[in-house]
Amino acid sequence: MIRRIQIALAVFLCLTGAVIGQDQAKLPHYNITADLDPETGALSVEVTITGVEGGPLALRRADWLTIENVAVGGSAHAFTPQRKGFIVPLSGAGPHDVVISASGTIPALASGVRRGGGGSAVSGAKGTFLSGYSGWFPFSGSAPFSYRLSVSAPAGTKAVSPGKILQETETATRYTAVFVSEKAFEAPSLFAGPYEINERDVGGIRVRTYFPAEIAGFSGDYLDAAGRYLTRFSAEIGHYPYEDFHIVASPLPVGLAFVNLTYIGEMIVPLPFMKGRSLAHEVLHNWWGNGVYVDYPSGNWSEGLTTFMADYGLAKDQGSEAAKTMRLQWLRDYAALPESRDARVRDFIGKEHQAAQIIGYNKAAFLFHMLETEIGQESFARGLRKFWSDYTFETASWSDMSRVFEVVAGRDLGAFFDQWLDRVGAPELTLADVQTEQTGDEFLTTVTVRQSTPAYSLLVPMDLEKGSGTERFLRRLDGPEAVFEFRTGEPVKSVHIDPDFDLFRRLLTGETMPIMRDITLAPDVAMLSLHDDDSLSEQALGLANSLIDRGSTAEIVAEAPNLTQVGSLPLIVVGEPAELAEFAKDNSISPVPEKLEAGALTAWAAQTPARLPVLFIAADGAEALRSARRSLRHYGRQSYVVLGGGKAPQRGIWPVASSPLMKPLTK
């Protein structure tokens, strides 16, 4: 999953005083000239800031960057060092032109680096990453602004940054590229490495890949995919708002999104999912988030809308069953979310952990699915285009979005948005009663549906199966209970409420089976190692901590022959297959199904008789436990997974017998 770093801007701008003029007719401008040597990490940079008002100019910089000279109006000028930057005192009303020269050695790109965050600055022979938030050049933090970035590097190195490519030259000894942006909201990041550049024109948009030689063969597939997504979203929303789109490989195990650029770990470039939904998601963010800006204090709508149009949109392309499967995955994820970690959609700012993703991505995407049903596909499509045309390069809130859809739908949608944005939780539906009788030549079927309180206003899909086929109805449920009547010319064989999971709701017992996220999303988890070897127990704890969500903790239970010593905590049990089978038997838990193949590591989710979630992990030894730290956490939506054994992972979800929202009718 790509992590977007623009969220930090909202926080940063709240903490940093605006010291540069904000006249929209003439934005403050940064002219940045950078000379970079990736292998040594040497960086020299000169920044000219024009349009600076009077008063102290506060600038931040990285602690490895040394300020060499400051000039104002062409003359040397004093500055005062600060903990995370420096201050340039300015007299007079301005505007002033401030020129700053600086140099330093970028921190080394360690071979064992595990993760590069949004604020990183690292460099080495394999590449350079200078996040705009790292302070790699002196920056005030005031926005919006314009910039011109010229970067020079030794021959063999290619560099790229968000913005339009203005010019590019290469000689026998140097490579130079210039990037410009007329209106930016975050400091430009800089990327460099031993890249091969491949390029394609897509309707006047320059699409590029920056891949090292080892993976350059994947460029064609990525250019094809990016071209399809740019064409698709331009048709659905409006013209792509930038002139370039860059796909840049990283030596770091990251996935980061920037304006008209995505930066992804070179190890995942070959994986099919990356050029599928993940790439589509990042392309679409150039409309939602980087084209229409998010009013973060009122909530982040962009991730939900992007997930709906990109991830879910591609699922719909595969057919109705694939779309249904994704909706059910979202509902299963929500069912696994502990009540203590539930939250309002409006409170979502960014994906700090999986729990936030379930709300801000999945539930918000479900909101748009239900909105499309509420107002119709045509009105929904017009609403998207109007939202884009009204707010291109402007900041928009959930309320702005609601007003746009109200205009195109010609109706008040306040109650719809309020219940899905401002309420924590979800409705729970019950098929309370179904009666049928023949009245002359007709058959009258009466269906009673209940929902939890306080009630939501729902358009409930209802399927009536008859001899001639199944007919879909939509009926409004506004209160705790409603009785619906259906008259048909033939007997109704069964009634099914929300059969395709079109409503965001709590799944009932029988609609879902245990999945690993039932345990890994819990705020606190107990971990029991059945190994006698302390080193194996240590590896088991390391695996447990790699599985649980950020902000959660795993507590070791030294000895737990029965579940009374665990209390109410979800449990991870690690041991040999025979030990796990004995533990499951002693605690009346279903054993691992025989259909699972042998592997280096087998994990499966279960429940105790009291419905306490349990995750069993059987491993061949320490190496299997250690290796699983990198992979097992990606299978949280599964009921079981078998890793190793020289085969592709065996995974799946335990089958559901029947839905409690379906009732067959008999004479």
XYZ file of C-alpha atoms in Angstrom:
667
model
C 0.000 0.000 0.000
C 1.309 3.403 -0.981
C 1.702 5.818 1.886
C 0.872 9.445 1.120
C 2.957 12.059 2.900
C 0.945 15.170 2.064
C -0.896 14.813 5.385
C 2.151 16.099 7.206
C 1.715 19.387 5.377
C -1.561 20.101 7.158
C 0.123 19.695 10.519
C 3.270 21.549 9.492
C 1.426 24.609 8.234
C -0.522 24.794 11.479
C 2.759 24.914 13.405
C 4.726 27.242 11.128
C 3.992 30.939 10.868
C 3.436 32.209 7.354
C 6.206 34.685 6.705
C 6.027 34.958 2.920
C 3.437 36.992 1.033
C 0.374 35.022 -0.068
C -0.842 37.240 -2.922
C -2.372 34.701 -5.309
C -1.541 36.932 -8.291
C 2.195 36.667 -7.525
C 3.141 33.759 -5.329
C 6.476 33.654 -3.505
C 8.994 31.860 -5.669
C 11.881 29.487 -4.880
C 14.672 29.168 -7.421
C 16.631 26.099 -6.272
C 19.908 24.960 -7.804
C 21.232 21.653 -6.471
C 24.478 19.836 -7.239
C 24.356 16.219 -6.103
C 26.735 13.263 -5.939
C 24.627 10.251 -4.860
C 27.560 7.940 -4.148
C 29.327 10.283 -1.711
C 26.161 12.024 -0.543
C 27.686 15.444 -1.244
C 25.067 18.139 -1.839
C 25.448 21.838 -2.503
C 22.377 23.980 -2.929
C 21.608 27.616 -3.624
C 18.121 28.948 -3.029
C 16.797 32.327 -4.142
C 13.485 33.245 -2.525
C 11.649 36.175 -4.100
C 8.585 37.926 -2.772
C 9.537 37.833 0.908
C 7.709 40.329 3.112
C 9.358 42.265 5.920
C 9.927 40.813 9.354
C 11.889 37.762 10.456
C 12.067 34.996 7.848
C 12.034 31.608 9.601
C 13.511 28.782 7.549
C 13.998 25.145 8.417
C 16.876 22.945 7.307
C 18.257 19.464 7.942
C 20.816 19.196 10.725
C 23.355 17.789 8.233
C 23.016 20.894 6.004
C 25.380 23.808 6.747
C 24.327 27.354 5.861
C 27.316 29.030 4.214
C 26.040 32.414 3.064
C 22.886 34.509 3.218
C 22.371 37.590 1.054
C 19.471 40.043 0.933
C 19.164 42.495 -1.924
C 22.559 41.439 -3.242
C 24.449 42.066 0.017
C 25.659 39.643 2.675
C 23.193 39.396 5.533
C 23.268 38.073 9.072
C 21.195 35.093 10.200
C 20.491 33.449 13.551
C 20.788 29.647 13.868
C 17.892 27.837 15.512
C 17.413 24.242 16.643
C 15.796 23.048 13.404
C 16.643 25.928 11.117
C 17.585 29.578 11.172
C 16.073 33.066 11.097
C 16.902 35.855 8.657
C 15.904 39.266 10.100
C 14.450 41.564 7.451
C 13.773 45.274 7.742
C 11.302 47.247 5.716
C 8.028 46.145 4.223
C 9.566 44.257 1.333
C 9.265 42.378 -0.870
C 12.811 41.110 -0.434
C 14.966 38.725 -2.435
C 16.857 36.315 -0.182
C 19.705 34.149 -1.494
C 21.007 31.245 0.615
C 23.955 28.951 -0.090
C 24.302 25.675 1.796
C 26.075 22.333 1.584
C 26.299 19.067 3.433
C 26.622 15.312 3.285
C 23.353 13.413 3.010
C 23.013 10.477 5.457
C 24.172 7.221 3.908
C 21.744 4.773 2.366
C 22.494 1.797 4.622
C 22.238 -1.614 2.995
C 20.119 -2.868 5.870
C 17.625 -0.013 5.932
C 14.160 -1.347 6.671
C 11.939 1.595 5.895
C 12.165 5.096 4.464
C 9.571 7.402 5.890
C 8.005 10.477 4.395
C 10.616 12.769 5.969
C 13.734 10.808 5.011
C 16.960 11.999 3.414
C 19.346 9.222 2.324
C 21.876 8.742 -0.451
C 24.126 6.044 -1.860
C 25.281 4.432 -5.080
C 21.851 2.823 -5.538
C 19.961 6.071 -5.234
C 19.086 9.278 -3.423
C 15.838 10.224 -1.703
C 15.454 13.762 -0.376
C 11.959 14.222 1.019
C 10.567 17.730 0.900
C 9.991 17.384 4.631
C 13.629 16.501 5.360
C 14.908 20.078 5.106
C 17.296 19.276 2.255
C 17.048 22.925 1.191
C 16.077 25.985 3.279
C 12.278 26.302 3.221
C 9.852 28.483 5.154
C 6.867 26.158 5.147
C 4.542 28.844 3.790
C 2.247 27.754 0.992
C 1.252 28.052 -1.762
C 4.387 29.032 -3.652
C 6.033 28.434 -7.019
C 9.427 26.926 -7.664
C 12.092 26.177 -10.246
C 14.416 23.314 -9.321
C 17.584 22.668 -11.313
C 19.518 19.563 -10.283
C 22.885 18.425 -11.594
C 24.514 15.034 -10.997
C 27.369 12.932 -12.417
C 26.778 11.179 -15.734
C 24.972 7.890 -15.246
C 22.689 9.397 -12.621
C 19.190 10.596 -13.481
C 17.185 12.901 -11.224
C 13.486 13.657 -10.983
C 11.180 15.786 -8.866
C 7.470 16.604 -8.756
C 6.494 19.251 -11.277
C 6.822 19.807 -14.995
C 10.065 18.845 -16.728
C 11.214 22.148 -18.219
C 14.503 20.986 -19.709
C 16.950 18.100 -19.580
C 20.551 17.866 -20.781
C 23.207 15.174 -20.624
C 26.901 15.377 -21.454
C 29.766 12.950 -21.079
C 30.244 14.080 -17.474
C 27.013 15.640 -16.157
C 23.250 15.197 -16.170
C 21.030 18.226 -15.517
C 17.256 18.490 -15.280
C 14.970 21.408 -14.466
C 11.515 21.064 -12.893
C 8.950 23.812 -12.331
C 5.665 24.217 -10.490
C 3.435 27.278 -10.706
C 1.529 26.478 -7.508
C 2.904 24.060 -4.935
C 1.727 23.254 -1.430
C 4.693 21.207 -0.236
C 8.436 21.485 -0.603
C 9.630 19.530 -3.642
C 11.228 16.169 -2.986
C 14.193 15.030 -5.041
C 14.960 11.521 -6.314
C 18.078 10.341 -8.119
C 19.704 7.075 -9.078
C 21.279 4.967 -11.847
C 17.989 4.982 -13.727
C 17.049 4.069 -17.255
C 14.320 6.440 -18.420
C 11.496 5.171 -20.608
C 8.824 7.541 -21.824
C 5.456 7.547 -23.535
C 3.060 10.260 -24.663
C -0.510 9.692 -23.486
C -2.816 12.311 -24.934
C -0.208 15.027 -24.486
C 0.856 13.798 -21.032
C 4.483 12.728 -20.689
C 4.560 9.454 -18.731
C 7.940 8.179 -17.566
C 9.486 5.321 -15.664
C 12.762 5.745 -13.785
C 13.882 2.151 -13.198
C 17.367 0.677 -12.647
C 18.613 -1.636 -15.396
C 17.711 -4.774 -13.420
C 13.987 -4.018 -13.617
C 13.844 -1.745 -16.664
C 12.113 -4.545 -18.541
C 8.943 -3.812 -16.580
C 8.748 -0.246 -17.898
C 6.509 -1.125 -20.823
C 3.871 -2.705 -18.599
C 3.900 0.276 -16.255
C 3.675 2.802 -19.072
C 0.767 0.862 -20.579
C -1.055 0.695 -17.249
C -0.455 4.341 -16.349
C -1.686 5.357 -19.787
C -4.905 3.398 -19.327
C -5.548 4.963 -15.925
C -4.830 8.500 -17.108
C -7.212 8.038 -20.034
C -9.871 6.431 -17.851
C -9.909 9.013 -15.078
C -9.686 11.926 -17.515
C -12.891 10.647 -19.111
C -14.623 10.066 -15.780
C -13.568 13.295 -14.041
C -11.900 15.844 -16.324
C -8.513 16.556 -17.839
C -5.397 15.394 -15.985
C -4.174 18.502 -14.142
C -0.427 18.093 -14.793
C 1.835 17.692 -17.806
C 3.898 14.756 -16.536
C 3.517 11.589 -14.506
C 6.610 9.818 -13.149
C 6.958 6.283 -11.788
C 10.219 6.107 -9.847
C 11.802 2.969 -8.386
C 13.358 3.211 -4.940
C 16.159 1.187 -3.334
C 14.170 1.595 -0.115
C 11.227 -0.663 0.817
C 8.725 2.189 0.489
C 5.605 3.265 -1.293
C 5.199 7.037 -1.340
C 2.976 9.343 -3.369
C 3.752 12.875 -4.489
C 2.302 15.379 -6.920
C 2.469 13.750 -10.398
C 4.938 11.147 -9.100
C 4.914 7.818 -7.287
C 8.000 6.370 -5.563
C 7.931 2.599 -5.048
C 10.376 0.023 -3.762
C 12.175 -1.689 -6.635
C 11.522 -5.073 -4.987
C 7.760 -4.719 -5.494
C 7.895 -3.334 -9.033
C 7.670 -6.883 -10.519
C 4.614 -7.788 -8.415
C 1.333 -7.785 -10.389
C -0.701 -5.890 -7.782
C 1.592 -2.867 -8.025
C 0.796 -1.991 -11.625
C -2.858 -2.816 -10.978
C -4.896 -1.241 -8.214
C -1.923 0.331 -6.447
C -0.765 2.264 -9.514
C -4.341 3.217 -10.413
C -4.801 4.544 -6.877
C -1.702 6.744 -7.171
C -2.601 8.049 -10.625
C -6.062 9.012 -9.377
C -4.636 10.959 -6.429
C -3.512 13.561 -8.942
C -7.179 14.502 -9.181
C -8.280 13.776 -5.620
C -5.760 15.150 -3.130
C -3.287 16.783 -5.509
C -5.813 18.369 -7.884
C -8.590 19.105 -5.419
C -6.922 19.667 -2.068
C -8.219 18.198 1.157
C -9.487 20.416 3.965
C -7.849 18.212 6.591
C -9.378 19.880 9.690
C -12.812 18.777 8.438
C -11.705 15.283 7.418
C -9.924 13.526 4.568
C -12.369 12.514 1.839
C -9.720 11.817 -0.825
C -8.674 8.320 0.272
C -12.234 7.022 0.315
C -13.094 8.505 -3.074
C -9.821 7.305 -4.587
C -10.331 3.803 -3.183
C -13.864 3.760 -4.602
C -12.910 4.908 -8.099
C -9.555 3.112 -8.442
C -9.402 -0.036 -6.302
C -13.126 -0.763 -6.374
C -13.478 0.539 -9.931
C -10.969 -2.023 -11.206
C -12.726 -4.734 -9.211
C -15.996 -3.819 -10.951
C -14.234 -4.193 -14.289
C -13.679 -7.855 -13.404
C -17.395 -8.412 -12.891
C -20.102 -8.224 -10.259
C -18.666 -11.094 -8.201
C -15.275 -9.390 -7.873
C -16.978 -6.166 -6.782
C -19.099 -8.078 -4.280
C -15.987 -9.798 -2.942
C -14.305 -6.443 -2.305
C -17.363 -5.076 -0.490
C -17.477 -8.210 1.647
C -13.759 -7.826 2.401
C -14.436 -4.303 3.647
C -17.251 -5.558 5.857
C -15.112 -8.413 7.193
C -12.376 -5.914 8.020
C -14.892 -3.782 9.873
C -16.249 -6.809 11.723
C -12.694 -7.494 12.934
C -12.258 -3.926 14.206
C -12.615 -3.730 18.002
C -15.265 -1.288 19.186
C -12.609 0.685 21.057
C -10.823 1.418 17.764
C -13.897 2.425 15.773
C -14.129 6.073 14.728
C -16.105 8.568 12.675
C -15.266 8.849 8.987
C -15.053 12.625 9.408
C -12.254 12.189 11.965
C -10.018 10.317 9.521
C -6.938 12.324 8.523
C -4.483 9.698 7.320
C -3.552 6.038 7.473
C -1.572 5.825 10.683
C -2.528 2.165 11.164
C -4.808 -0.515 9.725
C -7.710 0.541 11.932
C -7.639 4.007 10.372
C -7.557 2.459 6.900
C -10.712 0.469 7.605
C -12.552 3.711 8.352
C -10.923 6.287 6.075
C -10.456 4.073 3.020
C -12.973 1.228 3.220
C -15.967 2.738 5.018
C -15.567 6.018 3.140
C -15.413 4.133 -0.176
C -18.564 2.271 0.839
C -20.219 5.650 1.417
C -19.697 6.505 -2.258
C -21.046 3.116 -3.333
C -24.230 3.766 -1.346
C -24.420 7.375 -2.574
C -24.383 6.144 -6.171
C -27.358 3.913 -5.331
C -29.147 6.788 -3.574
C -28.962 9.319 -6.412
C -28.402 7.088 -9.446
C -25.355 6.442 -11.620
C -25.949 9.384 -13.962
C -26.282 11.963 -11.177
C -23.324 10.455 -9.359
C -21.118 10.704 -12.464
C -22.190 14.327 -13.027
C -21.464 15.060 -9.381
C -17.885 13.829 -9.704
C -17.266 15.985 -12.759
C -18.854 19.037 -11.122
C -16.854 18.553 -7.922
C -13.699 18.529 -10.044
C -14.607 21.566 -12.142
C -15.730 23.582 -9.107
C -12.687 22.861 -6.928
C -9.715 22.249 -9.242
C -6.615 23.500 -7.390
C -8.831 24.624 -4.532
C -9.400 23.162 -1.067
C -12.634 21.238 -0.507
C -14.319 19.648 2.498
C -16.874 16.908 2.988
C -19.496 19.674 3.211
C -18.425 21.071 -0.163
C -18.764 17.611 -1.657
C -22.208 17.143 -0.125
C -23.404 20.442 -1.613
C -22.181 19.489 -5.090
C -24.028 16.169 -5.049
C -27.154 17.885 -3.718
C -27.103 20.225 -6.721
C -26.831 17.447 -9.308
C -29.312 15.187 -7.490
C -31.817 17.970 -6.850
C -32.412 16.809 -3.275
C -31.175 17.275 0.267
C -28.430 14.796 1.143
C -27.587 16.208 4.556
C -29.037 13.274 6.480
C -27.231 10.773 4.259
C -23.815 12.360 4.749
C -24.391 13.064 8.436
C -25.192 9.464 9.335
C -22.187 8.047 7.505
C -19.674 10.761 8.411
C -20.593 11.662 11.972
C -21.798 8.428 13.532
C -19.466 5.786 14.897
C -20.556 2.262 14.079
C -22.864 0.675 11.538
C -26.422 -0.644 11.410
C -27.213 -4.296 12.040
C -30.067 -5.761 10.002
C -32.329 -8.640 10.963
C -34.771 -10.546 8.785
C -37.430 -10.781 11.476
C -40.275 -12.483 9.625
C -41.433 -13.576 6.182
C -45.014 -14.603 5.391
C -46.580 -15.531 2.077
C -50.140 -16.276 0.983
C -52.096 -16.604 -2.228
C -54.815 -14.017 -2.861
C -56.649 -14.914 -6.039
C -54.219 -14.965 -8.938
C -51.536 -13.180 -6.918
C -49.147 -14.113 -4.172
C -48.616 -11.688 -1.279
C -45.243 -11.878 0.458
C -44.788 -9.845 3.643
C -41.223 -9.184 4.827
C -40.392 -7.695 8.233
C -36.948 -6.133 8.547
C -35.443 -4.718 11.716
C -32.310 -2.708 12.367
C -30.348 -1.716 15.427
C -31.030 1.636 17.055
C -30.594 4.517 16.636
C -31.867 3.786 13.154
C -30.198 4.702 9.865
C -32.027 5.681 6.686
C -31.212 2.816 4.323
C -32.135 1.749 0.811
C -32.252 -1.980 1.456
C -31.781 -4.390 -1.480
C -34.174 -7.343 -1.292
C -34.077 -10.351 -3.596
C -37.231 -12.384 -4.169
C -36.493 -15.726 -5.795
C -39.281 -17.141 -7.933
C -39.561 -19.992 -10.371
C -38.919 -17.637 -13.290
C -35.858 -16.050 -11.685
C -34.758 -13.624 -8.989
C -36.073 -10.058 -8.837
C -34.260 -7.243 -7.019
C -36.177 -4.561 -5.084
C -34.960 -1.481 -3.203
C -36.986 -0.466 -0.176
C -36.467 2.403 2.257
C -35.921 1.478 5.902
C -36.007 4.584 8.108
C -36.909 3.250 11.522
C -36.172 0.305 13.793
C -38.663 -1.909 11.940
C -40.624 -1.915 8.706
C -42.987 -4.323 6.975
C -42.740 -4.566 3.193
C -45.333 -6.146 0.922
C -44.647 -7.694 -2.469
C -47.301 -8.948 -4.897
C -46.151 -11.423 -7.505
C -47.778 -13.568 -10.144
C -46.036 -16.714 -8.921
C -44.923 -18.103 -5.563
C -41.825 -16.680 -3.904
C -39.315 -19.426 -3.112
C -36.953 -17.385 -0.908
C -36.245 -13.874 0.370
C -32.716 -12.521 0.802
C -31.914 -9.147 2.389
C -28.820 -7.327 1.073
C -27.527 -10.484 -0.627
C -24.624 -8.739 -2.367
C -23.450 -6.697 0.634
C -24.399 -3.318 -0.845
C -24.920 -1.702 2.574
C -22.230 -0.823 5.071
C -23.447 -2.807 8.054
C -22.378 -5.160 10.784
C -22.152 -8.707 9.531
C -24.238 -11.223 11.426
C -23.038 -14.501 12.869
C -23.157 -16.887 9.951
C -22.269 -14.228 7.362
C -18.573 -14.230 8.174
C -15.984 -16.611 9.521
C -12.865 -15.913 11.610
C -10.045 -14.086 9.821
C -6.580 -13.219 11.077
C -7.453 -9.538 11.436
C -9.831 -10.511 14.245
C -6.665 -10.870 16.291
C -4.175 -8.491 14.696
C -6.444 -5.417 14.927
C -7.042 -5.823 18.656
C -5.503 -3.094 20.864
C -3.924 -5.733 23.124
C -3.055 -9.317 22.252
C -1.864 -12.236 24.376
C 0.894 -14.393 22.882
C 1.499 -17.965 23.996
C 4.530 -19.915 22.813
C 4.258 -23.666 23.305
C 7.965 -24.071 22.479
C 10.338 -25.184 25.242
C 13.241 -23.503 23.428
C 13.621 -19.868 24.574
C 15.103 -18.826 21.220
C 12.021 -20.141 19.417
C 9.788 -18.312 21.876
C 11.732 -15.122 21.168
C 11.203 -15.563 17.420
C 7.521 -16.274 18.055
C 7.161 -12.996 19.957
C 8.929 -11.142 17.157
C 6.480 -12.620 14.660
C 3.511 -11.706 16.868
C 4.667 -8.099 17.123
C 5.121 -7.911 13.348
C 1.513 -9.016 12.870
C -0.367 -6.734 15.223
C -1.450 -3.282 14.130
C 0.588 -0.182 14.910
C -0.246 1.031 18.393
C -1.154 -2.445 19.652
C 0.911 -4.555 22.031
C 1.543 -8.281 22.390
C 1.807 -9.604 25.945
C 3.587 -12.900 26.585
C 1.648 -15.469 28.557
C 4.261 -17.753 30.082
C 2.022 -20.735 30.702
C -1.587 -21.044 29.707
C -2.801 -24.637 29.777
C -6.318 -23.236 29.526
C -7.875 -19.973 28.447
C -8.806 -18.804 31.939
C -5.263 -17.429 32.286
C -5.604 -15.354 29.127
C -8.694 -13.448 30.155
C -10.563 -11.606 27.419
C -7.534 -10.852 25.221
C -7.380 -12.205 21.673
C -4.694 -14.862 21.558
C -1.817 -15.839 19.268
C -0.638 -19.399 19.939
C 2.643 -20.567 18.374
C 3.950 -24.125 18.505
C 4.406 -27.468 16.807
C 1.338 -28.896 15.020
C 0.857 -31.626 17.636
C 1.103 -29.109 20.484
C -1.416 -26.813 18.828
C -3.815 -29.685 18.219
C -3.637 -30.661 21.892
C -4.159 -27.055 23.011
C -7.158 -26.696 20.694
C -8.685 -29.932 21.964
C -8.170 -29.001 25.635
C -9.907 -25.654 25.057
C -12.745 -26.932 22.820
C -11.466 -25.107 19.738
C -11.782 -26.582 16.268
C -8.455 -28.080 15.113
C -6.675 -27.108 11.929
C -8.632 -28.483 8.961
C -7.096 -31.487 7.257
C -7.447 -29.857 3.837
C -4.489 -27.558 4.518
C -1.270 -28.698 2.861
C 2.029 -28.994 4.668
C 4.332 -25.985 4.625
C 7.132 -24.286 6.527
C 4.512 -22.249 8.386
C 0.757 -22.628 8.726
C -1.484 -20.014 10.324
C -5.228 -20.188 10.838
C -7.857 -18.173 12.658
C -10.399 -19.710 15.000
C -12.685 -18.858 17.910
C -13.149 -20.220 21.390
C -16.632 -21.346 22.472
C -16.954 -17.865 24.030
C -16.114 -16.335 20.593
C -12.660 -15.157 21.680
C -10.451 -14.814 18.560
C -7.441 -17.131 18.372
C -4.661 -17.243 15.780
C -2.726 -20.517 15.626
C 0.744 -20.536 14.043
C 2.594 -23.794 13.379
C 6.189 -23.399 12.207
C 9.033 -25.748 11.277
C 11.554 -23.771 13.297
C 13.188 -20.429 14.005
C 13.895 -19.599 10.361
C 10.260 -20.149 9.366
C 9.155 -17.828 12.180
C 11.729 -15.230 11.186
C 10.869 -15.342 7.474
C 7.155 -15.027 8.162
C 7.671 -11.575 9.685
C 7.944 -10.173 6.176
C 4.985 -11.936 4.624
C 2.376 -13.192 7.083
C 1.042 -9.727 7.947
C -0.145 -9.313 4.352
C -2.740 -12.091 4.810
C -4.876 -10.457 7.494
C -8.057 -10.840 5.430
C -7.595 -14.606 5.220
C -8.827 -17.321 7.563
C -5.781 -19.460 6.848
C -2.480 -19.369 4.994
C 0.261 -21.925 4.352
C 3.703 -20.513 3.529
C 6.817 -22.240 2.206
C 7.233 -25.747 0.929
C 8.380 -24.481 -2.457
C 4.821 -23.617 -3.511
C 2.700 -20.501 -3.832
C 0.930 -19.657 -0.572
C -2.253 -21.604 0.069
C -4.801 -19.207 1.518
C -8.510 -18.733 1.880
C -11.517 -17.958 4.038
C -13.519 -20.622 5.847
C -16.795 -21.194 3.974
C -20.064 -19.760 5.269
C -22.926 -22.243 5.446
C -25.935 -19.925 5.020
C -26.910 -16.316 5.597
C -29.286 -15.398 8.444
C -30.660 -12.708 6.110
C -31.966 -15.342 3.692
C -35.126 -17.323 4.358
C -36.437 -20.094 2.099
C -40.220 -20.367 1.883
C -42.111 -23.659 1.877
C -45.765 -24.382 1.390
